PDB file of C-alpha atoms in Angstrom:
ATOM      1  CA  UNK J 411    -212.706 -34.256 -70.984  1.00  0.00           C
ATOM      2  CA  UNK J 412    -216.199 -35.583 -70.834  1.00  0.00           C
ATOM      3  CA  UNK J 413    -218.064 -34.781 -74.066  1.00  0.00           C
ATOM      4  CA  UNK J 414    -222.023 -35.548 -74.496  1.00  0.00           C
ATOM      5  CA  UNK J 415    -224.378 -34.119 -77.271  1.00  0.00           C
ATOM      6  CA  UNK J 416    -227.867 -35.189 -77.787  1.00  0.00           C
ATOM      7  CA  UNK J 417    -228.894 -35.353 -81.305  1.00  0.00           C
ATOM      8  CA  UNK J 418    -232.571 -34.186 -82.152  1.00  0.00           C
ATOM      9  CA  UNK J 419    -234.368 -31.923 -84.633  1.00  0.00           C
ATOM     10  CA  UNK J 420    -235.374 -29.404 -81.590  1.00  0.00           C
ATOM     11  CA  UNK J 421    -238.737 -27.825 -83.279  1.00  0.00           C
ATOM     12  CA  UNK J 422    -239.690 -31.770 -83.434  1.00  0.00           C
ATOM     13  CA  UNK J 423    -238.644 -32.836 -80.197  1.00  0.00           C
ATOM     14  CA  UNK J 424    -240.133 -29.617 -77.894  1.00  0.00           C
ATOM     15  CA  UNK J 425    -242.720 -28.265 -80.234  1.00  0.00           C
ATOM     16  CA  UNK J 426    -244.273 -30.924 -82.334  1.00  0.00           C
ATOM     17  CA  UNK J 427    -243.289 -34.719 -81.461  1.00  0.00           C
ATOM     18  CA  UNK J 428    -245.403 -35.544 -84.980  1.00  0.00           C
ATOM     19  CA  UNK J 429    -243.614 -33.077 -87.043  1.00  0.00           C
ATOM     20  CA  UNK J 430    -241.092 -34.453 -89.557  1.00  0.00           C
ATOM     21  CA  UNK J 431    -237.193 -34.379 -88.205  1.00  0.00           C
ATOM     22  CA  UNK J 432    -235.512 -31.468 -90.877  1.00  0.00           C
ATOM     23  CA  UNK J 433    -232.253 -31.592 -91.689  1.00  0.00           C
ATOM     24  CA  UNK J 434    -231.248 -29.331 -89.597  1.00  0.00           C
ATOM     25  CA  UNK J 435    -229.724 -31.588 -87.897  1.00  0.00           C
ATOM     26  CA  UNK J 436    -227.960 -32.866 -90.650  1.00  0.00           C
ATOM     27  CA  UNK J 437    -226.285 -29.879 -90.856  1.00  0.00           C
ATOM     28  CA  UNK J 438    -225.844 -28.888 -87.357  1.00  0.00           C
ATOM     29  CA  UNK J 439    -224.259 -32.506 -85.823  1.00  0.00           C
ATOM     30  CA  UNK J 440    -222.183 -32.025 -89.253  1.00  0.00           C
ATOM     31  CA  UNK J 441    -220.601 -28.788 -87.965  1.00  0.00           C
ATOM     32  CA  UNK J 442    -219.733 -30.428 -84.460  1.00  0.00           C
ATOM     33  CA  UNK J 443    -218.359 -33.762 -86.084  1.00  0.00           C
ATOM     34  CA  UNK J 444    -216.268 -31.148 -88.109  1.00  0.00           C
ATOM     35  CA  UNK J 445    -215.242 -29.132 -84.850  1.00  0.00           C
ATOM     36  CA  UNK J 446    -214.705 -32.273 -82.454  1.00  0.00           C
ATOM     37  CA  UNK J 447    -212.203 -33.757 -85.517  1.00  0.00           C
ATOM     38  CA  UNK J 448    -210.519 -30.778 -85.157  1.00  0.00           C
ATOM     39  CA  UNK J 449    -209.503 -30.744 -81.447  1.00  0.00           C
ATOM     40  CA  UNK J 450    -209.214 -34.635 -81.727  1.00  0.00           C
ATOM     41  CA  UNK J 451    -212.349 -34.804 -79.026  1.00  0.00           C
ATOM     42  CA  UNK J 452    -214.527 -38.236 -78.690  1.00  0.00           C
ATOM     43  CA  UNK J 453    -217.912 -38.444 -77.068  1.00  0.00           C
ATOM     44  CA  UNK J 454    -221.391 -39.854 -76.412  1.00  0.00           C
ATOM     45  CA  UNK J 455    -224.062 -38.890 -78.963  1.00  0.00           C
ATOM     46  CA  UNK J 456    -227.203 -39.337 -77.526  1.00  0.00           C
ATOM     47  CA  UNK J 457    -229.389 -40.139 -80.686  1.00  0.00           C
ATOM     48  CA  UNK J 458    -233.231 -39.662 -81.380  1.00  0.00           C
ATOM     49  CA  UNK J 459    -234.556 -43.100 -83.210  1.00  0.00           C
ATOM     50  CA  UNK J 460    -236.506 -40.836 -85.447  1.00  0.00           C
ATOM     51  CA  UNK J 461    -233.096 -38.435 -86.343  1.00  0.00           C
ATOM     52  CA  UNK J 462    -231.432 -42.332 -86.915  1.00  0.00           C
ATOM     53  CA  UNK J 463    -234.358 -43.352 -89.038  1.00  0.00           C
ATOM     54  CA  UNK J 464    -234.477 -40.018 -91.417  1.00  0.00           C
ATOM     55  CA  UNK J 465    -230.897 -40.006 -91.634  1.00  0.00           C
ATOM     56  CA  UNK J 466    -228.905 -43.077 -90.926  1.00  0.00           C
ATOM     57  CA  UNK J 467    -225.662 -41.815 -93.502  1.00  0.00           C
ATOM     58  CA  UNK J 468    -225.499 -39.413 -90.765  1.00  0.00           C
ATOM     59  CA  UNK J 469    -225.576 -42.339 -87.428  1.00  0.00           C
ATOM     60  CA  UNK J 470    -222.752 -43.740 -89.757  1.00  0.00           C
ATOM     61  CA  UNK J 471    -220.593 -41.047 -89.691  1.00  0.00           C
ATOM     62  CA  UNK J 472    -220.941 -40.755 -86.082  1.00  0.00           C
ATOM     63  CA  UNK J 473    -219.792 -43.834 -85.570  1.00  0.00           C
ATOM     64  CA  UNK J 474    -216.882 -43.836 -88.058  1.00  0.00           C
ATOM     65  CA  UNK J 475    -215.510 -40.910 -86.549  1.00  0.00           C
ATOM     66  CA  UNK J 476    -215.260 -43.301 -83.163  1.00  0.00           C
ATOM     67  CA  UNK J 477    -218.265 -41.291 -81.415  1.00  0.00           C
ATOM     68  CA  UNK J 478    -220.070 -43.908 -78.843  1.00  0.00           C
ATOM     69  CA  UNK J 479    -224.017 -43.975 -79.903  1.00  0.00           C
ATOM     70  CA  UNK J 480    -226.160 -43.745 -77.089  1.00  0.00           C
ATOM     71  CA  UNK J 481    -230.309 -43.384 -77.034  1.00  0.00           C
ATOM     72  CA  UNK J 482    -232.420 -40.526 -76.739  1.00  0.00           C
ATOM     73  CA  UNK J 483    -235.684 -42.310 -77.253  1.00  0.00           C
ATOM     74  CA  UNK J 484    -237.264 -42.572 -80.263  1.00  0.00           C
ATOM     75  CA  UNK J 485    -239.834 -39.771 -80.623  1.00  0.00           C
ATOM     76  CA  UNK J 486    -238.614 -37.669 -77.551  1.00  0.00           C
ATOM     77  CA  UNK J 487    -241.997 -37.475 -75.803  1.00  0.00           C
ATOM     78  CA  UNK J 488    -241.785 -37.387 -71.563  1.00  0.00           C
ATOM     79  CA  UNK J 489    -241.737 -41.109 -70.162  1.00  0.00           C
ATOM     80  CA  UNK J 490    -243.816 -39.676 -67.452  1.00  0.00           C
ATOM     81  CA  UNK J 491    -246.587 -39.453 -69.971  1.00  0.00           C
ATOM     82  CA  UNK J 492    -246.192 -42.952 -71.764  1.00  0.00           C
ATOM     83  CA  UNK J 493    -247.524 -46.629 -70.652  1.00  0.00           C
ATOM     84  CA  UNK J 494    -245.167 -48.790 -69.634  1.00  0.00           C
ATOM     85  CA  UNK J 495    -245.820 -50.527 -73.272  1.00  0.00           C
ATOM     86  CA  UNK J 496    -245.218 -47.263 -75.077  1.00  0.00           C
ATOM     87  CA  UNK J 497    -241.790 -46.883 -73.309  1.00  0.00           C
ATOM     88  CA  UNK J 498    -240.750 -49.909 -73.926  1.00  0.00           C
ATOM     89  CA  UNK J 499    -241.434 -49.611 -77.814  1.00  0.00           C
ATOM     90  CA  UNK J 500    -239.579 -46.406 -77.964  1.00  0.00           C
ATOM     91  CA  UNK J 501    -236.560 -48.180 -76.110  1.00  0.00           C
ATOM     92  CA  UNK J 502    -236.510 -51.347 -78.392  1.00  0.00           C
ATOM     93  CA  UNK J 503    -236.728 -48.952 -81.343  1.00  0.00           C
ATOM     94  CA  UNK J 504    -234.477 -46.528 -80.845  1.00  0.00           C
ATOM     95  CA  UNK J 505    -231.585 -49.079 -79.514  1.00  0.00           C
ATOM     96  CA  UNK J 506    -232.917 -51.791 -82.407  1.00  0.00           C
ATOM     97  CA  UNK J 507    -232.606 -48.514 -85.140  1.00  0.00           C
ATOM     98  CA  UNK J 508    -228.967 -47.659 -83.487  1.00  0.00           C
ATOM     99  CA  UNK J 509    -227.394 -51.104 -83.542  1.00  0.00           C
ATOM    100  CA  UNK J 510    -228.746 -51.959 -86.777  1.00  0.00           C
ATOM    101  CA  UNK J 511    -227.466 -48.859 -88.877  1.00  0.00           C
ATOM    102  CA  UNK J 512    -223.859 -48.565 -86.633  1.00  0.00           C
ATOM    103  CA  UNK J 513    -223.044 -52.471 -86.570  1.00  0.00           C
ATOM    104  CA  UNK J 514    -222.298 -51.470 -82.727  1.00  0.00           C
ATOM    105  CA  UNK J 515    -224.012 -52.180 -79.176  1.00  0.00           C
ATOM    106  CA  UNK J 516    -225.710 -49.277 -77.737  1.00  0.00           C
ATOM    107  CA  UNK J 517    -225.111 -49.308 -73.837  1.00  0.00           C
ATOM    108  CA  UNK J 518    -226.255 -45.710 -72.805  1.00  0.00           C
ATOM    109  CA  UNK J 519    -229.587 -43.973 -72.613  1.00  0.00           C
ATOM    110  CA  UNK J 520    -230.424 -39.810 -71.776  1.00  0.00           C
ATOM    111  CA  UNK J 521    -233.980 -39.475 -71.139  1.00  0.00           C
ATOM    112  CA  UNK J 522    -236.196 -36.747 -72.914  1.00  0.00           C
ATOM    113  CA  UNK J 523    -235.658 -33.220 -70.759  1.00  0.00           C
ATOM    114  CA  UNK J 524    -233.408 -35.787 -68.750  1.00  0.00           C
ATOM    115  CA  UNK J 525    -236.703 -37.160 -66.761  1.00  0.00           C
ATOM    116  CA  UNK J 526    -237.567 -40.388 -66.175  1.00  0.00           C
ATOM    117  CA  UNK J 527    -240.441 -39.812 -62.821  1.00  0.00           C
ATOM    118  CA  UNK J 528    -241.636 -43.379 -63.140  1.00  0.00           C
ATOM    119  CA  UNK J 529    -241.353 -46.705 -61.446  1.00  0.00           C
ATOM    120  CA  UNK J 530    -240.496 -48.709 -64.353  1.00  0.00           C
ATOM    121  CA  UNK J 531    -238.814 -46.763 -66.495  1.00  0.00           C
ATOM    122  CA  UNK J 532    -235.060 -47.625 -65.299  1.00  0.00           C
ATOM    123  CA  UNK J 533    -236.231 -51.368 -65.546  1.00  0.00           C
ATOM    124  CA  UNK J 534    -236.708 -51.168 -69.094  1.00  0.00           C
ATOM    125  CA  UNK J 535    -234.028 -49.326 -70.168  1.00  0.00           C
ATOM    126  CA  UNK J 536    -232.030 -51.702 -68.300  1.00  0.00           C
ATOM    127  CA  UNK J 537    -233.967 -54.694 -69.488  1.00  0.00           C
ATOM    128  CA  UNK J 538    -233.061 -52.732 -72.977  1.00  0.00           C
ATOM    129  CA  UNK J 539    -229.602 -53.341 -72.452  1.00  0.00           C
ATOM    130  CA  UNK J 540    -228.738 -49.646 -71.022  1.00  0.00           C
ATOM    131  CA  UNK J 541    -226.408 -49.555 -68.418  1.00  0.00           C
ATOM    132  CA  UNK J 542    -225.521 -46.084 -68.737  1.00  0.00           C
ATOM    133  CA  UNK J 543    -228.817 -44.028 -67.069  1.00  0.00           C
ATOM    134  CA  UNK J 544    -227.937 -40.311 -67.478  1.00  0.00           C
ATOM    135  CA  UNK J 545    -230.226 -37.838 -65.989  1.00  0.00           C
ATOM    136  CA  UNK J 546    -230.094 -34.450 -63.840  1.00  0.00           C
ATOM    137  CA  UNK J 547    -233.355 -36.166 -61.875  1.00  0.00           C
ATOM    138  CA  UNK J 548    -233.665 -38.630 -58.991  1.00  0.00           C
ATOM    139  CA  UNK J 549    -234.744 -41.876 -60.942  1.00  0.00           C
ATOM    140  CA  UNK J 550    -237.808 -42.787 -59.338  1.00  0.00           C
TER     141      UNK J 550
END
């Protein structure tokens, strides 16, 4: 079985990418930590650098329940509407917040609405250290 579950504050991420991450999502990733223990699952969390920043007890527990950590960017806005620059500050970020909190290498990267509809995007999640590009788009 293949398990993946990206790990955002929704209102934030869709609504409002300036809008303090609740804790919702404390609560909610606590309930499927609970439920994946339970039918001895594993998986990829793909984690929003401002969820890890909030609430790194909680990127902890991911991790110490043998979950990989994977990005999400850091404030879930569409790379299609960033600068080059700007993407590659919410890569080092979110990665940078990951690594530091969980002690482990992050590897894997989901883009925001799984898009990434630019020409350098791949390149710097690669140059990021990402070798795991997931996405329902052609990469561009």
């Amino acid at each position: 079985m293949i398990f993946t579950a990206d790990i955002e504050d929704w209102q934030q991420s869709v609504y409002d990418f300036d809008r303090a991450v609740s804790n919702r999502v404390v609560r909610n990733t606590s309930r499927l930590l609970d439920i994946l223990d339970t039918h001895k699952v594993k998986g990829t969390f793909f984690i929003q650098g401002m969820v890890a920043e909030k609430f790194p007890q909680l990127i902890r527990s991911i991790a110490q329940a043998g979950h990989e950590l994977a990005s999400h960017s850091h404030t879930h806005r569409m790379i299609y509407n960033l600068t080059e620059a700007q993407f590659r500050a919410e890569m080092q970020r979110s990665v940078g917040l990951l690594e530091d909190i969980s002690g482990t290498k992050v590897i894997g990267f989901r883009a925001p609405r799984f898009r990434y509809a630019t020409t350098f995007s791949t390149g710097i999640a690669l140059r990021c250290g990402n070798r795991g590009l997931f996405t329902t788009h052609p990469l561009c």
